[in-house]
Amino acid sequence: MTEQRPLPQSGCRDTPILRERGQREVFCGLTGIIWLHRKMQDAFFLVVGSRTCAHLLQSAAGVMIFAEPRFGTAILEEKDLAGMADAHEELDREVTRLLSRRPDIRQLFLVGSCPSEVIKLDLSRAAERLSQQFAPHVRVLNFSGSGIETTFTQGEDACLASMVPGLPETEARNFVVVGALPDVVEDQALSLLAAMGIEHVSCLPARRAGDDPAVGPNTVFALTQPFLGDTAGALERRGATRIVAPFPFGEEGTTAWIAAVAETFGIAQHVFDDVTAAPRARARKAIAAQAQELNGKRVFFFPDSQLEVPLARFLTRECGMEAVEIGTPYLHKDLCGPDLALIAEGPVLSEGQDVDLQLDRCRANRPDLTVCGLGLANPLEAEGLSTKWAIELVFTPVHFYEQAGDLAGLFSRPLRRRAALRMGATSGPIEGPSAAQGLRPAAAGEVSA
Amino acid sequence: MKLTVWTYEGPPHVGAMRVATGMKDLHFVLHAPQGDTYADLLFTMIERRSHRPPVTFTTFQAQDLGSDTAALFKHAAQDAHDRFQPQAMIVGSSCTAELIQDDPGGLADTMGLPVPVIALELPSYSRKENFGADETFFQITRCLAEPIERTARISCNLLGPTGLGFRHRDDVTEIAALLEEMGVDINVVAPMGASPTDIARLGAAHFNVLLYPETGETAARWLERTHSQPYTKTVPIGVGATREFIAEVQELSGSTVMPDDSRLRLPWWSSSVDSTYLTGKRVFVFGDATHVRAAARMAQEELGFEVVGLGCYNREFARDIRAFAREMGLEATITDDYLEVEAAIEALQPELILGTQMERHIGKRLNIPCAVISAPVHVQDFPARYSPQMGFEGANVIFDTWIHPLVMGLEEHLLAMFREDFEFHDAAGPSHHGHSVPAGTVEGRPTPDPALSAATAAAGKEASMVDAPALPAEGNVIWLADAERELKKIPFFVRGKARRNTELFAAERGMHQISVDTLYEAKAHYAR
């Protein structure tokens, strides 16, 4: 390939990992539903859980809640906890009601939560039973998005892994792109692969139930997301082979990802170069425009989505940043190995979390940019630290060439903003009435009239 | 089990978090699985707090479920105490921890922490957020409020404001100033802004001002019983209610001072001729019981609207609100299912909705103007500017808030009348309702013309999850093309009502077609 950046001497592949246990400030896997249901247009996600689960989805989905979304929560009530047999009848009734009102639904996911897992409600049996009842029109599947078992994006992994055993069988040599990408990104990826002459490409998840990829011993697949360990395992159990590659973030990551696929399919070097040269140049130019603010700046990642390792690789190698700590909820060394190898030695690699200890480290380091969840972002801003809230990286199109500039932009914008605002204080107001008491009565009437 | 997409209230432990986050020097240790920390962002994002809520979650995972969740809890509680050095702690379980049956109160007792530790019972499968807040504040008060001598000068406590409360911040400022003007000192504001030490001093006040019954009533009753402190019964939202509240305070305090109301503008604004068109506008009111009661009264007595429907989502106050509605000749809608609220609104076709964030969206779908009067609210209802609901300034704020969408409606109509401009043509819809994506968009379906949404919404319902409301004319009456065109000449904000009335008129007479004549006969029939 052309213009390779120098490789670090040994990378972070063998860096010892700081493993911590304590309070974790993370989402549970149910949150994955918010973007999965957009991707799978004929699927409905029915969480079996508590009011807390419904409240979480509502808080995470924001305004999306009001657009008749294809997800909901069957809230457990006291009577459901009293006896188990009843719970299945209740579930059947709710599902029947739901499906009769939403005849457009072809796949129904029963999503386990902490409460349903703790009372050991057998949702897989329920899924089997309901599948028989509603076959062939609706397929009913089951996975767990509970906080006790899954962290944030792992919900997608659990969902996709639950689909793998039901995928059709094939003997053909085909290629599966694994991971729910925004449609625009998926189209770009498919057209790059098509331009190189790679045939029989499909996606998991597919946009509709009928378009599911087939799997067999000659299937090869590549992950577009680092959090898909269980899905990869399930595909391998069906005989498929995983293409090992860094994840397609930035120009370098995308090129390496496509190169690994091209190599697997024996695509000639000149074909690869012809197809990728123009978008590579575009991506580099777009990144350069954003990287000015990022160059030489220090970044600290709190654990959130497992995207932290490949994103740290992108920011350090393509935007000139220095990683201080790369926190991730789980480090799948096998999947992230290629990315780890590309990150220069130096940063602390941490897996899991004790949020108070990690906050202490973050404050002591005073990084230029902290990537963290919304529960930490404003409090850290009030302490004078610039933050980039991490959830946006999961909802926004960030993969492959055309989004590389946007991806860098997500990180440069908070720094640009901090530089642009010149009002003195950055810390937030002290909440509560004591601080506000001086406001009224004289000034207030004038202000709001 | 009950299928739910939207919840008006969170689980009870979120209510407990609202109390803890409102207070100072108090720490909450919540036994909860990984993931429940999502609730932090309600405070850091919606309320824009600049500090993390003072809540430690044990965040247990599947691998902890064997035997050591209890140890995990104790460890978390000890760590929280050592790190934050609070004056007191509260401990409780979220819904999942309730199932694994560790006993946070009992566990904390065995630890011998050097500060009071208050155990909370938060029944997650039968109660909700407001209960959690009320119960938590009550338990804190019960444990910490000591017998204490009354202040020398007449004083009161303000009870009920919490974190994440709709306009609590400015209501407290407004009412505290009003009371001080009357010569009444503020002893303690709680829970918002109070520390456990302040709670211990609650008994020093001569009486209590109960600002929000949802979150403070149990504590107020207990203080009345145990500390002989009477509490105010009127919530001062609206001009009439504020005056009644002042009278109540005069009675309780002996003060004869009338607070200065020279900045109160609502009465004149509402009397001025520009407001005449508000007369008899049909409003639907929904939200928490306290704000609904106040809003319905204001709508009727202070703005001259006609309240055509009202209800609340918090069942704790169902009896009060039913009785209140009956006094107004209405049947209250008590439900936490937004589809029922939507059906009620659709059937009534009001000209204005006063509700929560959800009713704002229902209003968008049905093309009916709406103003927000109650939690749950989104980030835009935690404004930077001073905007109380209570007291005299609150009345001014409410006048502006409610009238704004209506004035805009009139403006839109005038523009449409005078200019057949492309921007203002009928299908463009009212721009302030955000109809770049028009109302009534339903997953995977073509969007009904917003102008026709009132009638076609029922058809759209097969894709949503509600049965068609029982409109008598549904599906039996056909609009002839001329009549349909004539209907479109009627301003959009009364068109839904006109359509409904005409269909009702036709159905009652067994007519199967609606002509232009039918439309005008119906108009004459319903004219007053």
PDB file of C-alpha atoms in Angstrom, chain A residues 131-338:
ATOM      1  CA  SER A 131     -42.190 -18.205  16.917  1.00  0.00           C
ATOM      2  CA  GLN A 132     -44.248 -21.344  16.348  1.00  0.00           C
ATOM      3  CA  GLN A 133     -47.433 -19.473  17.036  1.00  0.00           C
ATOM      4  CA  PHE A 134     -46.740 -16.641  14.612  1.00  0.00           C
ATOM      5  CA  ALA A 135     -44.802 -18.536  11.910  1.00  0.00           C
ATOM      6  CA  PRO A 136     -44.245 -17.957   9.083  1.00  0.00           C
ATOM      7  CA  HIS A 137     -45.113 -14.276   9.161  1.00  0.00           C
ATOM      8  CA  VAL A 138     -43.166 -13.280  12.265  1.00  0.00           C
ATOM      9  CA  ARG A 139     -39.924 -14.656  13.617  1.00  0.00           C
ATOM     10  CA  VAL A 140     -39.472 -14.243  17.377  1.00  0.00           C
ATOM     11  CA  LEU A 141     -35.931 -14.093  18.769  1.00  0.00           C
ATOM     12  CA  ASN A 142     -34.458 -13.450  22.165  1.00  0.00           C
ATOM     13  CA  PHE A 143     -31.327 -11.810  23.563  1.00  0.00           C
ATOM     14  CA  SER A 144     -30.297 -10.124  26.761  1.00  0.00           C
ATOM     15  CA  GLY A 145     -29.564  -6.420  27.015  1.00  0.00           C
ATOM     16  CA  SER A 146     -29.405  -6.467  30.798  1.00  0.00           C
ATOM     17  CA  GLY A 147     -26.921  -4.290  32.649  1.00  0.00           C
ATOM     18  CA  ILE A 148     -25.703  -7.242  34.655  1.00  0.00           C
ATOM     19  CA  GLU A 149     -24.568  -8.970  31.459  1.00  0.00           C
ATOM     20  CA  THR A 150     -24.023  -6.303  28.820  1.00  0.00           C
ATOM     21  CA  THR A 151     -22.525  -2.827  28.551  1.00  0.00           C
ATOM     22  CA  PHE A 152     -23.966  -0.377  26.018  1.00  0.00           C
ATOM     23  CA  THR A 153     -22.891  -1.580  22.535  1.00  0.00           C
ATOM     24  CA  GLN A 154     -22.715  -5.186  23.710  1.00  0.00           C
ATOM     25  CA  GLY A 155     -26.485  -5.109  23.290  1.00  0.00           C
ATOM     26  CA  GLU A 156     -25.927  -5.042  19.526  1.00  0.00           C
ATOM     27  CA  ASP A 157     -23.516  -7.968  19.842  1.00  0.00           C
ATOM     28  CA  ALA A 158     -26.062 -10.001  21.799  1.00  0.00           C
ATOM     29  CA  CYS A 159     -28.774  -9.145  19.255  1.00  0.00           C
ATOM     30  CA  LEU A 160     -26.728 -10.083  16.187  1.00  0.00           C
ATOM     31  CA  ALA A 161     -25.390 -13.232  17.863  1.00  0.00           C
ATOM     32  CA  SER A 162     -28.974 -14.321  18.511  1.00  0.00           C
ATOM     33  CA  MET A 163     -29.707 -14.054  14.791  1.00  0.00           C
ATOM     34  CA  VAL A 164     -26.739 -16.116  13.596  1.00  0.00           C
ATOM     35  CA  PRO A 165     -28.098 -19.634  14.328  1.00  0.00           C
ATOM     36  CA  GLY A 166     -31.215 -18.826  12.258  1.00  0.00           C
ATOM     37  CA  LEU A 167     -29.364 -17.527   9.174  1.00  0.00           C
ATOM     38  CA  PRO A 168     -29.789 -19.649   6.023  1.00  0.00           C
ATOM     39  CA  GLU A 169     -27.046 -22.152   5.168  1.00  0.00           C
ATOM     40  CA  THR A 170     -24.856 -21.798   2.077  1.00  0.00           C
ATOM     41  CA  GLU A 171     -21.863 -23.478   0.503  1.00  0.00           C
ATOM     42  CA  ALA A 172     -21.069 -20.422  -1.612  1.00  0.00           C
ATOM     43  CA  ARG A 173     -18.051 -18.185  -1.200  1.00  0.00           C
ATOM     44  CA  ASN A 174     -19.675 -15.023   0.127  1.00  0.00           C
ATOM     45  CA  PHE A 175     -18.682 -12.007   2.181  1.00  0.00           C
ATOM     46  CA  VAL A 176     -20.616 -10.611   5.139  1.00  0.00           C
ATOM     47  CA  VAL A 177     -20.073  -7.113   6.536  1.00  0.00           C
ATOM     48  CA  VAL A 178     -20.964  -7.390  10.224  1.00  0.00           C
ATOM     49  CA  GLY A 179     -22.206  -4.484  12.355  1.00  0.00           C
ATOM     50  CA  ALA A 180     -25.143  -2.074  12.078  1.00  0.00           C
ATOM     51  CA  LEU A 181     -23.882   0.893  10.076  1.00  0.00           C
ATOM     52  CA  PRO A 182     -25.881   3.962   9.109  1.00  0.00           C
ATOM     53  CA  ASP A 183     -27.369   3.368   5.647  1.00  0.00           C
ATOM     54  CA  VAL A 184     -25.199   6.008   3.991  1.00  0.00           C
ATOM     55  CA  VAL A 185     -22.029   4.408   5.363  1.00  0.00           C
ATOM     56  CA  GLU A 186     -23.149   0.921   4.438  1.00  0.00           C
ATOM     57  CA  ASP A 187     -23.815   2.042   0.859  1.00  0.00           C
ATOM     58  CA  GLN A 188     -20.327   3.539   0.597  1.00  0.00           C
ATOM     59  CA  ALA A 189     -18.724   0.353   1.895  1.00  0.00           C
ATOM     60  CA  LEU A 190     -20.720  -1.823  -0.493  1.00  0.00           C
ATOM     61  CA  SER A 191     -19.870   0.345  -3.501  1.00  0.00           C
ATOM     62  CA  LEU A 192     -16.128   0.258  -2.688  1.00  0.00           C
ATOM     63  CA  LEU A 193     -16.268  -3.536  -2.439  1.00  0.00           C
ATOM     64  CA  ALA A 194     -18.290  -3.764  -5.660  1.00  0.00           C
ATOM     65  CA  ALA A 195     -15.842  -1.493  -7.477  1.00  0.00           C
ATOM     66  CA  MET A 196     -13.047  -3.924  -6.630  1.00  0.00           C
ATOM     67  CA  GLY A 197     -15.128  -6.729  -8.078  1.00  0.00           C
ATOM     68  CA  ILE A 198     -16.001  -8.512  -4.841  1.00  0.00           C
ATOM     69  CA  GLU A 199     -19.324 -10.298  -5.326  1.00  0.00           C
ATOM     70  CA  HIS A 200     -21.926 -11.817  -3.044  1.00  0.00           C
ATOM     71  CA  VAL A 201     -21.616  -9.204  -0.334  1.00  0.00           C
ATOM     72  CA  SER A 202     -24.325  -8.867   2.285  1.00  0.00           C
ATOM     73  CA  CYS A 203     -24.754  -7.213   5.656  1.00  0.00           C
ATOM     74  CA  LEU A 204     -25.597  -8.376   9.137  1.00  0.00           C
ATOM     75  CA  PRO A 205     -27.998  -7.016  10.203  1.00  0.00           C
ATOM     76  CA  ALA A 206     -29.864  -6.649   6.919  1.00  0.00           C
ATOM     77  CA  ARG A 207     -32.313  -3.809   6.512  1.00  0.00           C
ATOM     78  CA  ARG A 208     -35.207  -6.265   6.173  1.00  0.00           C
ATOM     79  CA  ALA A 209     -35.841  -9.782   7.434  1.00  0.00           C
ATOM     80  CA  GLY A 210     -35.924 -11.340   3.957  1.00  0.00           C
ATOM     81  CA  ASP A 211     -32.439 -10.062   3.064  1.00  0.00           C
ATOM     82  CA  ASP A 212     -30.520 -11.916   5.759  1.00  0.00           C
ATOM     83  CA  PRO A 213     -27.073 -13.139   4.711  1.00  0.00           C
ATOM     84  CA  ALA A 214     -26.446 -16.867   4.321  1.00  0.00           C
ATOM     85  CA  VAL A 215     -23.574 -18.493   6.207  1.00  0.00           C
ATOM     86  CA  GLY A 216     -21.465 -21.575   5.612  1.00  0.00           C
ATOM     87  CA  PRO A 217     -17.950 -22.986   5.618  1.00  0.00           C
ATOM     88  CA  ASN A 218     -16.888 -20.804   2.666  1.00  0.00           C
ATOM     89  CA  THR A 219     -18.260 -17.587   4.134  1.00  0.00           C
ATOM     90  CA  VAL A 220     -15.801 -14.907   5.146  1.00  0.00           C
ATOM     91  CA  PHE A 221     -16.824 -11.939   7.239  1.00  0.00           C
ATOM     92  CA  ALA A 222     -15.290  -8.745   8.578  1.00  0.00           C
ATOM     93  CA  LEU A 223     -16.385  -6.753  11.599  1.00  0.00           C
ATOM     94  CA  THR A 224     -16.986  -3.026  11.279  1.00  0.00           C
ATOM     95  CA  GLN A 225     -17.339  -2.618  15.038  1.00  0.00           C
ATOM     96  CA  PRO A 226     -15.024  -3.808  17.817  1.00  0.00           C
ATOM     97  CA  PHE A 227     -17.796  -4.875  20.188  1.00  0.00           C
ATOM     98  CA  LEU A 228     -19.011  -7.872  18.191  1.00  0.00           C
ATOM     99  CA  GLY A 229     -17.073 -10.682  19.903  1.00  0.00           C
ATOM    100  CA  ASP A 230     -20.042 -13.000  20.506  1.00  0.00           C
ATOM    101  CA  THR A 231     -21.357 -12.477  16.982  1.00  0.00           C
ATOM    102  CA  ALA A 232     -17.930 -13.320  15.552  1.00  0.00           C
ATOM    103  CA  GLY A 233     -17.838 -16.454  17.712  1.00  0.00           C
ATOM    104  CA  ALA A 234     -21.312 -17.519  16.547  1.00  0.00           C
ATOM    105  CA  LEU A 235     -20.377 -17.022  12.886  1.00  0.00           C
ATOM    106  CA  GLU A 236     -17.173 -18.999  13.375  1.00  0.00           C
ATOM    107  CA  ARG A 237     -19.167 -21.810  14.945  1.00  0.00           C
ATOM    108  CA  ARG A 238     -21.084 -22.000  11.682  1.00  0.00           C
ATOM    109  CA  GLY A 239     -17.822 -22.362   9.792  1.00  0.00           C
ATOM    110  CA  ALA A 240     -17.333 -18.798   8.619  1.00  0.00           C
ATOM    111  CA  THR A 241     -13.870 -17.205   8.682  1.00  0.00           C
ATOM    112  CA  ARG A 242     -13.104 -13.789  10.131  1.00  0.00           C
ATOM    113  CA  ILE A 243     -10.872 -11.364   8.266  1.00  0.00           C
ATOM    114  CA  VAL A 244      -8.434  -9.835  10.737  1.00  0.00           C
ATOM    115  CA  ALA A 245      -8.102  -6.075  10.294  1.00  0.00           C
ATOM    116  CA  PRO A 246      -8.083  -2.769  12.140  1.00  0.00           C
ATOM    117  CA  PHE A 247     -11.508  -1.140  12.303  1.00  0.00           C
ATOM    118  CA  PRO A 248     -12.485   1.220   9.454  1.00  0.00           C
ATOM    119  CA  PHE A 249     -12.082   4.566  11.215  1.00  0.00           C
ATOM    120  CA  GLY A 250     -10.110   7.290   9.471  1.00  0.00           C
ATOM    121  CA  GLU A 251      -8.211   7.011   6.226  1.00  0.00           C
ATOM    122  CA  GLU A 252      -5.653   4.560   7.556  1.00  0.00           C
ATOM    123  CA  GLY A 253      -8.150   2.283   9.294  1.00  0.00           C
ATOM    124  CA  THR A 254     -10.482   2.186   6.304  1.00  0.00           C
ATOM    125  CA  THR A 255      -7.611   1.447   3.905  1.00  0.00           C
ATOM    126  CA  ALA A 256      -6.281  -1.340   6.126  1.00  0.00           C
ATOM    127  CA  TRP A 257      -9.767  -2.815   6.489  1.00  0.00           C
ATOM    128  CA  ILE A 258     -10.437  -2.806   2.746  1.00  0.00           C
ATOM    129  CA  ALA A 259      -6.915  -4.064   2.019  1.00  0.00           C
ATOM    130  CA  ALA A 260      -7.460  -7.083   4.264  1.00  0.00           C
ATOM    131  CA  VAL A 261     -10.697  -7.876   2.423  1.00  0.00           C
ATOM    132  CA  ALA A 262      -9.043  -7.328  -0.981  1.00  0.00           C
ATOM    133  CA  GLU A 263      -6.223  -9.656  -0.030  1.00  0.00           C
ATOM    134  CA  THR A 264      -8.651 -12.367   1.037  1.00  0.00           C
ATOM    135  CA  PHE A 265     -10.411 -12.156  -2.322  1.00  0.00           C
ATOM    136  CA  GLY A 266      -7.175 -11.933  -4.324  1.00  0.00           C
ATOM    137  CA  ILE A 267      -7.822  -8.484  -5.732  1.00  0.00           C
ATOM    138  CA  ALA A 268      -4.903  -7.106  -7.740  1.00  0.00           C
ATOM    139  CA  GLN A 269      -2.923  -4.245  -6.202  1.00  0.00           C
ATOM    140  CA  HIS A 270      -3.621  -1.890  -9.121  1.00  0.00           C
ATOM    141  CA  VAL A 271      -7.361  -2.463  -8.833  1.00  0.00           C
ATOM    142  CA  PHE A 272      -7.191  -1.730  -5.122  1.00  0.00           C
ATOM    143  CA  ASP A 273      -5.180   1.437  -5.782  1.00  0.00           C
ATOM    144  CA  ASP A 274      -7.533   2.606  -8.533  1.00  0.00           C
ATOM    145  CA  VAL A 275     -10.585   2.194  -6.341  1.00  0.00           C
ATOM    146  CA  THR A 276      -9.163   3.693  -3.149  1.00  0.00           C
ATOM    147  CA  ALA A 277      -6.817   6.453  -4.350  1.00  0.00           C
ATOM    148  CA  ALA A 278      -9.411   9.201  -4.779  1.00  0.00           C
ATOM    149  CA  PRO A 279     -11.403   8.583  -1.582  1.00  0.00           C
ATOM    150  CA  ARG A 280      -8.147   8.200   0.377  1.00  0.00           C
ATOM    151  CA  ALA A 281      -6.948  11.588  -0.808  1.00  0.00           C
ATOM    152  CA  ARG A 282     -10.334  13.133   0.046  1.00  0.00           C
ATOM    153  CA  ALA A 283     -10.281  11.607   3.505  1.00  0.00           C
ATOM    154  CA  ARG A 284      -6.742  12.798   4.227  1.00  0.00           C
ATOM    155  CA  LYS A 285      -7.618  16.312   3.137  1.00  0.00           C
ATOM    156  CA  ALA A 286     -10.764  16.381   5.257  1.00  0.00           C
ATOM    157  CA  ILE A 287      -8.933  15.085   8.324  1.00  0.00           C
ATOM    158  CA  ALA A 288      -6.119  17.614   7.885  1.00  0.00           C
ATOM    159  CA  ALA A 289      -8.647  20.437   8.046  1.00  0.00           C
ATOM    160  CA  GLN A 290      -9.875  19.218  11.438  1.00  0.00           C
ATOM    161  CA  ALA A 291      -6.605  17.973  12.860  1.00  0.00           C
ATOM    162  CA  GLN A 292      -5.069  21.420  13.383  1.00  0.00           C
ATOM    163  CA  GLU A 293      -6.813  21.835  16.723  1.00  0.00           C
ATOM    164  CA  LEU A 294      -6.040  18.245  17.711  1.00  0.00           C
ATOM    165  CA  ASN A 295      -2.350  18.065  16.921  1.00  0.00           C
ATOM    166  CA  GLY A 296      -0.246  17.617  20.064  1.00  0.00           C
ATOM    167  CA  LYS A 297      -3.296  17.569  22.353  1.00  0.00           C
ATOM    168  CA  ARG A 298      -3.722  14.912  25.054  1.00  0.00           C
ATOM    169  CA  VAL A 299      -6.849  12.739  25.112  1.00  0.00           C
ATOM    170  CA  PHE A 300      -8.337  10.644  27.935  1.00  0.00           C
ATOM    171  CA  PHE A 301     -11.005   7.997  27.275  1.00  0.00           C
ATOM    172  CA  PHE A 302     -13.528   6.882  29.875  1.00  0.00           C
ATOM    173  CA  PRO A 303     -15.021   3.429  29.110  1.00  0.00           C
ATOM    174  CA  ASP A 304     -18.256   3.468  27.164  1.00  0.00           C
ATOM    175  CA  SER A 305     -18.619   1.638  23.854  1.00  0.00           C
ATOM    176  CA  GLN A 306     -15.441  -0.425  23.174  1.00  0.00           C
ATOM    177  CA  LEU A 307     -14.806   1.973  20.289  1.00  0.00           C
ATOM    178  CA  GLU A 308     -12.147   3.605  22.456  1.00  0.00           C
ATOM    179  CA  VAL A 309      -9.174   1.568  21.200  1.00  0.00           C
ATOM    180  CA  PRO A 310      -9.718   2.056  17.447  1.00  0.00           C
ATOM    181  CA  LEU A 311     -10.638   5.709  18.019  1.00  0.00           C
ATOM    182  CA  ALA A 312      -7.477   6.257  20.048  1.00  0.00           C
ATOM    183  CA  ARG A 313      -5.564   4.704  17.167  1.00  0.00           C
ATOM    184  CA  PHE A 314      -7.220   7.129  14.733  1.00  0.00           C
ATOM    185  CA  LEU A 315      -6.665  10.191  16.923  1.00  0.00           C
ATOM    186  CA  THR A 316      -3.035   9.406  17.727  1.00  0.00           C
ATOM    187  CA  ARG A 317      -1.916   8.350  14.260  1.00  0.00           C
ATOM    188  CA  GLU A 318      -4.019  10.504  11.956  1.00  0.00           C
ATOM    189  CA  CYS A 319      -4.719  13.588  14.083  1.00  0.00           C
ATOM    190  CA  GLY A 320      -1.463  13.843  16.027  1.00  0.00           C
ATOM    191  CA  MET A 321      -2.982  13.455  19.479  1.00  0.00           C
ATOM    192  CA  GLU A 322      -1.363  11.806  22.469  1.00  0.00           C
ATOM    193  CA  ALA A 323      -3.426   9.231  24.392  1.00  0.00           C
ATOM    194  CA  VAL A 324      -3.168   9.488  28.184  1.00  0.00           C
ATOM    195  CA  GLU A 325      -5.554   6.723  29.165  1.00  0.00           C
ATOM    196  CA  ILE A 326      -7.684   4.482  26.995  1.00  0.00           C
ATOM    197  CA  GLY A 327     -10.503   3.119  29.119  1.00  0.00           C
ATOM    198  CA  THR A 328     -12.812   0.506  27.674  1.00  0.00           C
ATOM    199  CA  PRO A 329     -15.607  -1.534  29.264  1.00  0.00           C
ATOM    200  CA  TYR A 330     -14.175  -4.751  27.768  1.00  0.00           C
ATOM    201  CA  LEU A 331     -10.976  -5.284  25.874  1.00  0.00           C
ATOM    202  CA  HIS A 332     -11.322  -8.057  23.332  1.00  0.00           C
ATOM    203  CA  LYS A 333      -7.604  -8.397  22.615  1.00  0.00           C
ATOM    204  CA  ASP A 334      -8.159 -10.691  19.695  1.00  0.00           C
ATOM    205  CA  LEU A 335     -10.459  -8.276  17.867  1.00  0.00           C
ATOM    206  CA  CYS A 336      -8.617  -5.102  18.848  1.00  0.00           C
ATOM    207  CA  GLY A 337      -5.112  -6.545  18.396  1.00  0.00           C
ATOM    208  CA  PRO A 338      -4.472  -4.905  14.990  1.00  0.00           C
TER     209      PRO A 338
END
